[in-house]
Amino acid sequence: IAQLRPVLTPHMTRAGLSWHDVVPALELVDTAAEVRAAINDPDGFLTRLADASRPAARRVRDAEQRPAL
């Protein structure tokens, strides 16, 4: 999680997420390969994370719709 924080923070901010929203799902990351994948593709990782976590998914969806509203 410490390695991911500096990489994911800007992407989370754009998606309207905070660390409080994401940490429970990040705790499910259990391999070095998953950490490397998250570092290499933070947006894709956050999308997969949102799919796995209902509260995070709801916040991502709301953040994406906010500009249109």
mmCIF file of N, CA, C and O in Angstrom:
data_model
loop_
_atom_site.group_PDB
_atom_site.id
_atom_site.type_symbol
_atom_site.label_atom_id
_atom_site.label_comp_id
_atom_site.label_asym_id
_atom_site.label_seq_id
_atom_site.Cartn_x
_atom_site.Cartn_y
_atom_site.Cartn_z
ATOM 1 N N ILE A 1 0.839 -1.196 0.000
ATOM 2 C CA ILE A 1 0.000 0.000 0.000
ATOM 3 C C ILE A 1 0.871 1.242 0.000
ATOM 4 O O ILE A 1 0.573 2.208 -0.691
ATOM 5 N N ALA A 2 1.962 1.204 0.734
ATOM 6 C CA ALA A 2 2.858 2.363 0.790
ATOM 7 C C ALA A 2 3.460 2.657 -0.576
ATOM 8 O O ALA A 2 3.642 3.822 -0.936
ATOM 9 N N GLN A 3 3.769 1.624 -1.356
ATOM 10 C CA GLN A 3 4.318 1.821 -2.694
ATOM 11 C C GLN A 3 3.273 2.372 -3.645
ATOM 12 O O GLN A 3 3.587 3.110 -4.569
ATOM 13 N N LEU A 4 2.032 2.006 -3.450
ATOM 14 C CA LEU A 4 0.966 2.420 -4.353
ATOM 15 C C LEU A 4 0.481 3.841 -4.101
ATOM 16 O O LEU A 4 0.023 4.512 -5.024
ATOM 17 N N ARG A 5 0.582 4.292 -2.887
ATOM 18 C CA ARG A 5 -0.006 5.593 -2.533
ATOM 19 C C ARG A 5 0.455 6.749 -3.424
ATOM 20 O O ARG A 5 -0.387 7.471 -3.964
ATOM 21 N N PRO A 6 1.765 6.951 -3.633
ATOM 22 C CA PRO A 6 2.164 8.096 -4.459
ATOM 23 C C PRO A 6 1.733 7.955 -5.923
ATOM 24 O O PRO A 6 1.504 8.950 -6.607
ATOM 25 N N VAL A 7 1.613 6.730 -6.390
ATOM 26 C CA VAL A 7 1.220 6.506 -7.779
ATOM 27 C C VAL A 7 -0.290 6.684 -7.956
ATOM 28 O O VAL A 7 -0.751 7.281 -8.928
ATOM 29 N N LEU A 8 -1.056 6.172 -7.004
ATOM 30 C CA LEU A 8 -2.515 6.173 -7.142
ATOM 31 C C LEU A 8 -3.187 7.481 -6.731
ATOM 32 O O LEU A 8 -4.279 7.788 -7.210
ATOM 33 N N THR A 9 -2.559 8.253 -5.857
ATOM 34 C CA THR A 9 -3.210 9.445 -5.314
ATOM 35 C C THR A 9 -3.759 10.386 -6.381
ATOM 36 O O THR A 9 -4.927 10.771 -6.306
ATOM 37 N N PRO A 10 -2.996 10.769 -7.404
ATOM 38 C CA PRO A 10 -3.570 11.679 -8.408
ATOM 39 C C PRO A 10 -4.754 11.066 -9.154
ATOM 40 O O PRO A 10 -5.734 11.748 -9.452
ATOM 41 N N HIS A 11 -4.680 9.777 -9.419
ATOM 42 C CA HIS A 11 -5.759 9.098 -10.136
ATOM 43 C C HIS A 11 -7.001 8.966 -9.253
ATOM 44 O O HIS A 11 -8.125 9.114 -9.726
ATOM 45 N N MET A 12 -6.786 8.716 -7.969
ATOM 46 C CA MET A 12 -7.903 8.621 -7.033
ATOM 47 C C MET A 12 -8.588 9.972 -6.887
ATOM 48 O O MET A 12 -9.813 10.040 -6.830
ATOM 49 N N THR A 13 -7.798 11.025 -6.831
ATOM 50 C CA THR A 13 -8.350 12.364 -6.676
ATOM 51 C C THR A 13 -9.272 12.696 -7.845
ATOM 52 O O THR A 13 -10.372 13.199 -7.649
ATOM 53 N N ARG A 14 -8.808 12.381 -9.061
ATOM 54 C CA ARG A 14 -9.655 12.622 -10.238
ATOM 55 C C ARG A 14 -10.930 11.797 -10.202
ATOM 56 O O ARG A 14 -11.957 12.217 -10.710
ATOM 57 N N ALA A 15 -10.869 10.608 -9.605
ATOM 58 C CA ALA A 15 -12.038 9.734 -9.531
ATOM 59 C C ALA A 15 -12.922 10.069 -8.336
ATOM 60 O O ALA A 15 -13.956 9.443 -8.132
ATOM 61 N N GLY A 16 -12.507 11.036 -7.511
ATOM 62 C CA GLY A 16 -13.300 11.413 -6.351
ATOM 63 C C GLY A 16 -13.189 10.439 -5.200
ATOM 64 O O GLY A 16 -14.092 10.344 -4.378
ATOM 65 N N LEU A 17 -12.077 9.717 -5.130
ATOM 66 C CA LEU A 17 -11.873 8.730 -4.069
ATOM 67 C C LEU A 17 -10.855 9.228 -3.062
ATOM 68 O O LEU A 17 -9.977 10.022 -3.396
ATOM 69 N N SER A 18 -10.971 8.738 -1.848
ATOM 70 C CA SER A 18 -9.983 9.035 -0.814
ATOM 71 C C SER A 18 -9.337 7.718 -0.390
ATOM 72 O O SER A 18 -9.811 6.634 -0.738
ATOM 73 N N TRP A 19 -8.276 7.816 0.389
ATOM 74 C CA TRP A 19 -7.636 6.594 0.878
ATOM 75 C C TRP A 19 -8.582 5.808 1.761
ATOM 76 O O TRP A 19 -8.551 4.583 1.775
ATOM 77 N N HIS A 20 -9.434 6.487 2.477
ATOM 78 C CA HIS A 20 -10.426 5.808 3.324
ATOM 79 C C HIS A 20 -11.316 4.904 2.467
ATOM 80 O O HIS A 20 -11.711 3.826 2.899
ATOM 81 N N ASP A 21 -11.643 5.342 1.258
ATOM 82 C CA ASP A 21 -12.483 4.557 0.355
ATOM 83 C C ASP A 21 -11.750 3.339 -0.196
ATOM 84 O O ASP A 21 -12.349 2.291 -0.413
ATOM 85 N N VAL A 22 -10.461 3.493 -0.453
ATOM 86 C CA VAL A 22 -9.715 2.515 -1.228
ATOM 87 C C VAL A 22 -8.959 1.490 -0.382
ATOM 88 O O VAL A 22 -8.779 0.350 -0.805
ATOM 89 N N VAL A 23 -8.538 1.843 0.813
ATOM 90 C CA VAL A 23 -7.696 0.955 1.622
ATOM 91 C C VAL A 23 -8.312 -0.428 1.830
ATOM 92 O O VAL A 23 -7.609 -1.428 1.681
ATOM 93 N N PRO A 24 -9.603 -0.556 2.152
ATOM 94 C CA PRO A 24 -10.132 -1.915 2.329
ATOM 95 C C PRO A 24 -9.951 -2.799 1.091
ATOM 96 O O PRO A 24 -9.614 -3.971 1.206
ATOM 97 N N ALA A 25 -10.133 -2.230 -0.086
ATOM 98 C CA ALA A 25 -9.942 -3.008 -1.305
ATOM 99 C C ALA A 25 -8.459 -3.258 -1.564
ATOM 100 O O ALA A 25 -8.084 -4.318 -2.063
ATOM 101 N N LEU A 26 -7.602 -2.291 -1.232
ATOM 102 C CA LEU A 26 -6.161 -2.474 -1.434
ATOM 103 C C LEU A 26 -5.616 -3.599 -0.565
ATOM 104 O O LEU A 26 -4.640 -4.248 -0.933
ATOM 105 N N GLU A 27 -6.239 -3.833 0.558
ATOM 106 C CA GLU A 27 -5.776 -4.901 1.433
ATOM 107 C C GLU A 27 -5.975 -6.273 0.799
ATOM 108 O O GLU A 27 -5.379 -7.248 1.239
ATOM 109 N N LEU A 28 -6.761 -6.342 -0.260
ATOM 110 C CA LEU A 28 -6.954 -7.592 -0.982
ATOM 111 C C LEU A 28 -5.814 -7.884 -1.955
ATOM 112 O O LEU A 28 -5.692 -8.994 -2.444
ATOM 113 N N VAL A 29 -4.979 -6.874 -2.236
ATOM 114 C CA VAL A 29 -3.825 -7.062 -3.116
ATOM 115 C C VAL A 29 -2.807 -7.879 -2.343
ATOM 116 O O VAL A 29 -2.323 -7.456 -1.302
ATOM 117 N N ASP A 30 -2.502 -9.069 -2.874
ATOM 118 C CA ASP A 30 -1.641 -9.946 -2.087
ATOM 119 C C ASP A 30 -0.421 -10.477 -2.826
ATOM 120 O O ASP A 30 0.313 -11.288 -2.299
ATOM 121 N N THR A 31 -0.182 -9.995 -4.045
ATOM 122 C CA THR A 31 1.014 -10.452 -4.744
ATOM 123 C C THR A 31 1.801 -9.253 -5.272
ATOM 124 O O THR A 31 1.244 -8.192 -5.526
ATOM 125 N N ALA A 32 3.094 -9.481 -5.447
ATOM 126 C CA ALA A 32 3.953 -8.430 -6.003
ATOM 127 C C ALA A 32 3.540 -8.098 -7.429
ATOM 128 O O ALA A 32 3.619 -6.956 -7.864
ATOM 129 N N ALA A 33 3.049 -9.093 -8.154
ATOM 130 C CA ALA A 33 2.608 -8.862 -9.536
ATOM 131 C C ALA A 33 1.433 -7.897 -9.568
ATOM 132 O O ALA A 33 1.346 -7.035 -10.456
ATOM 133 N N GLU A 34 0.527 -8.000 -8.621
ATOM 134 C CA GLU A 34 -0.611 -7.084 -8.559
ATOM 135 C C GLU A 34 -0.155 -5.663 -8.237
ATOM 136 O O GLU A 34 -0.688 -4.699 -8.787
ATOM 137 N N VAL A 35 0.824 -5.533 -7.380
ATOM 138 C CA VAL A 35 1.359 -4.211 -7.042
ATOM 139 C C VAL A 35 2.026 -3.599 -8.272
ATOM 140 O O VAL A 35 1.796 -2.429 -8.596
ATOM 141 N N ARG A 36 2.836 -4.389 -8.980
ATOM 142 C CA ARG A 36 3.489 -3.895 -10.199
ATOM 143 C C ARG A 36 2.449 -3.494 -11.244
ATOM 144 O O ARG A 36 2.594 -2.468 -11.913
ATOM 145 N N ALA A 37 1.398 -4.297 -11.398
ATOM 146 C CA ALA A 37 0.347 -3.971 -12.360
ATOM 147 C C ALA A 37 -0.333 -2.659 -11.992
ATOM 148 O O ALA A 37 -0.651 -1.849 -12.864
ATOM 149 N N ALA A 38 -0.554 -2.435 -10.708
ATOM 150 C CA ALA A 38 -1.174 -1.190 -10.253
ATOM 151 C C ALA A 38 -0.270 0.009 -10.519
ATOM 152 O O ALA A 38 -0.744 1.072 -10.923
ATOM 153 N N ILE A 39 1.020 -0.159 -10.325
ATOM 154 C CA ILE A 39 1.964 0.929 -10.567
ATOM 155 C C ILE A 39 2.053 1.244 -12.057
ATOM 156 O O ILE A 39 2.111 2.399 -12.453
ATOM 157 N N ASN A 40 2.031 0.211 -12.891
ATOM 158 C CA ASN A 40 2.145 0.391 -14.339
ATOM 159 C C ASN A 40 0.864 0.901 -14.990
ATOM 160 O O ASN A 40 0.924 1.559 -16.023
ATOM 161 N N ASP A 41 -0.295 0.584 -14.413
ATOM 162 C CA ASP A 41 -1.573 1.005 -14.987
ATOM 163 C C ASP A 41 -2.518 1.421 -13.865
ATOM 164 O O ASP A 41 -3.462 0.702 -13.523
ATOM 165 N N PRO A 42 -2.277 2.591 -13.245
ATOM 166 C CA PRO A 42 -3.082 3.001 -12.098
ATOM 167 C C PRO A 42 -4.565 3.169 -12.429
ATOM 168 O O PRO A 42 -5.421 2.793 -11.627
ATOM 169 N N ASP A 43 -4.892 3.714 -13.599
ATOM 170 C CA ASP A 43 -6.304 3.887 -13.942
ATOM 171 C C ASP A 43 -6.999 2.535 -14.100
ATOM 172 O O ASP A 43 -8.120 2.340 -13.614
ATOM 173 N N GLY A 44 -6.338 1.614 -14.775
ATOM 174 C CA GLY A 44 -6.905 0.272 -14.926
ATOM 175 C C GLY A 44 -7.062 -0.422 -13.588
ATOM 176 O O GLY A 44 -8.060 -1.102 -13.336
ATOM 177 N N PHE A 45 -6.081 -0.237 -12.714
ATOM 178 C CA PHE A 45 -6.153 -0.840 -11.394
ATOM 179 C C PHE A 45 -7.328 -0.285 -10.605
ATOM 180 O O PHE A 45 -8.079 -1.032 -9.983
ATOM 181 N N LEU A 46 -7.503 1.036 -10.645
ATOM 182 C CA LEU A 46 -8.618 1.642 -9.910
ATOM 183 C C LEU A 46 -9.962 1.200 -10.483
ATOM 184 O O LEU A 46 -10.922 1.024 -9.732
ATOM 185 N N THR A 47 -10.028 0.986 -11.786
ATOM 186 C CA THR A 47 -11.265 0.489 -12.391
ATOM 187 C C THR A 47 -11.562 -0.914 -11.889
ATOM 188 O O THR A 47 -12.692 -1.216 -11.506
ATOM 189 N N ARG A 48 -10.551 -1.769 -11.885
ATOM 190 C CA ARG A 48 -10.749 -3.136 -11.366
ATOM 191 C C ARG A 48 -11.100 -3.100 -9.886
ATOM 192 O O ARG A 48 -11.930 -3.869 -9.416
ATOM 193 N N LEU A 49 -10.483 -2.194 -9.164
ATOM 194 C CA LEU A 49 -10.751 -2.043 -7.740
ATOM 195 C C LEU A 49 -12.199 -1.611 -7.515
ATOM 196 O O LEU A 49 -12.890 -2.131 -6.641
ATOM 197 N N ALA A 50 -12.658 -0.683 -8.322
ATOM 198 C CA ALA A 50 -14.039 -0.214 -8.211
ATOM 199 C C ALA A 50 -15.013 -1.336 -8.514
ATOM 200 O O ALA A 50 -16.064 -1.451 -7.874
ATOM 201 N N ASP A 51 -14.670 -2.179 -9.474
ATOM 202 C CA ASP A 51 -15.537 -3.311 -9.796
ATOM 203 C C ASP A 51 -15.641 -4.284 -8.632
ATOM 204 O O ASP A 51 -16.666 -4.931 -8.445
ATOM 205 N N ALA A 52 -14.585 -4.379 -7.849
ATOM 206 C CA ALA A 52 -14.549 -5.320 -6.738
ATOM 207 C C ALA A 52 -15.143 -4.754 -5.456
ATOM 208 O O ALA A 52 -15.441 -5.488 -4.529
ATOM 209 N N SER A 53 -15.319 -3.460 -5.391
ATOM 210 C CA SER A 53 -15.776 -2.811 -4.160
ATOM 211 C C SER A 53 -16.964 -1.910 -4.455
ATOM 212 O O SER A 53 -16.834 -0.893 -5.120
ATOM 213 N N ARG A 54 -18.120 -2.250 -3.950
ATOM 214 C CA ARG A 54 -19.323 -1.469 -4.229
ATOM 215 C C ARG A 54 -19.225 -0.002 -3.810
ATOM 216 O O ARG A 54 -19.567 0.874 -4.596
ATOM 217 N N PRO A 55 -18.790 0.321 -2.597
ATOM 218 C CA PRO A 55 -18.701 1.750 -2.239
ATOM 219 C C PRO A 55 -17.746 2.517 -3.138
ATOM 220 O O PRO A 55 -18.046 3.629 -3.564
ATOM 221 N N ALA A 56 -16.604 1.918 -3.466
ATOM 222 C CA ALA A 56 -15.657 2.596 -4.351
ATOM 223 C C ALA A 56 -16.248 2.723 -5.746
ATOM 224 O O ALA A 56 -16.103 3.759 -6.394
ATOM 225 N N ALA A 57 -16.925 1.702 -6.202
ATOM 226 C CA ALA A 57 -17.545 1.745 -7.528
ATOM 227 C C ALA A 57 -18.576 2.857 -7.601
ATOM 228 O O ALA A 57 -18.666 3.581 -8.596
ATOM 229 N N ARG A 58 -19.344 2.998 -6.563
ATOM 230 C CA ARG A 58 -20.367 4.050 -6.526
ATOM 231 C C ARG A 58 -19.718 5.433 -6.586
ATOM 232 O O ARG A 58 -20.178 6.317 -7.297
ATOM 233 N N ARG A 59 -18.630 5.615 -5.866
ATOM 234 C CA ARG A 59 -17.947 6.921 -5.865
ATOM 235 C C ARG A 59 -17.315 7.218 -7.214
ATOM 236 O O ARG A 59 -17.343 8.344 -7.688
ATOM 237 N N VAL A 60 -16.739 6.190 -7.854
ATOM 238 C CA VAL A 60 -16.150 6.390 -9.174
ATOM 239 C C VAL A 60 -17.238 6.764 -10.170
ATOM 240 O O VAL A 60 -17.092 7.699 -10.952
ATOM 241 N N ARG A 61 -18.353 6.061 -10.139
ATOM 242 C CA ARG A 61 -19.465 6.358 -11.037
ATOM 243 C C ARG A 61 -19.973 7.773 -10.815
ATOM 244 O O ARG A 61 -20.179 8.525 -11.775
ATOM 245 N N ASP A 62 -20.149 8.162 -9.584
ATOM 246 C CA ASP A 62 -20.625 9.511 -9.272
ATOM 247 C C ASP A 62 -19.632 10.573 -9.749
ATOM 248 O O ASP A 62 -20.029 11.600 -10.284
ATOM 249 N N ALA A 63 -18.339 10.316 -9.544
ATOM 250 C CA ALA A 63 -17.319 11.283 -9.966
ATOM 251 C C ALA A 63 -17.299 11.420 -11.488
ATOM 252 O O ALA A 63 -17.110 12.515 -12.012
ATOM 253 N N GLU A 64 -17.511 10.315 -12.200
ATOM 254 C CA GLU A 64 -17.525 10.370 -13.657
ATOM 255 C C GLU A 64 -18.732 11.138 -14.175
ATOM 256 O O GLU A 64 -18.663 11.810 -15.197
ATOM 257 N N GLN A 65 -19.865 11.058 -13.487
ATOM 258 C CA GLN A 65 -21.084 11.712 -13.938
ATOM 259 C C GLN A 65 -21.165 13.171 -13.508
ATOM 260 O O GLN A 65 -21.912 13.948 -14.105
ATOM 261 N N ARG A 66 -20.415 13.566 -12.511
ATOM 262 C CA ARG A 66 -20.468 14.921 -11.973
ATOM 263 C C ARG A 66 -20.270 16.002 -13.030
ATOM 264 O O ARG A 66 -21.038 16.963 -13.072
ATOM 265 N N PRO A 67 -19.265 15.896 -13.934
ATOM 266 C CA PRO A 67 -19.087 16.954 -14.935
ATOM 267 C C PRO A 67 -20.303 17.109 -15.845
ATOM 268 O O PRO A 67 -20.656 18.227 -16.222
ATOM 269 N N ALA A 68 -20.946 16.029 -16.199
ATOM 270 C CA ALA A 68 -22.116 16.094 -17.074
ATOM 271 C C ALA A 68 -23.299 16.751 -16.373
ATOM 272 O O ALA A 68 -24.107 17.438 -17.008
ATOM 273 N N LEU A 69 -23.386 16.545 -15.073
ATOM 274 C CA LEU A 69 -24.499 17.134 -14.329
ATOM 275 C C LEU A 69 -24.272 18.614 -14.112
ATOM 276 O O LEU A 69 -25.157 19.396 -14.082
#
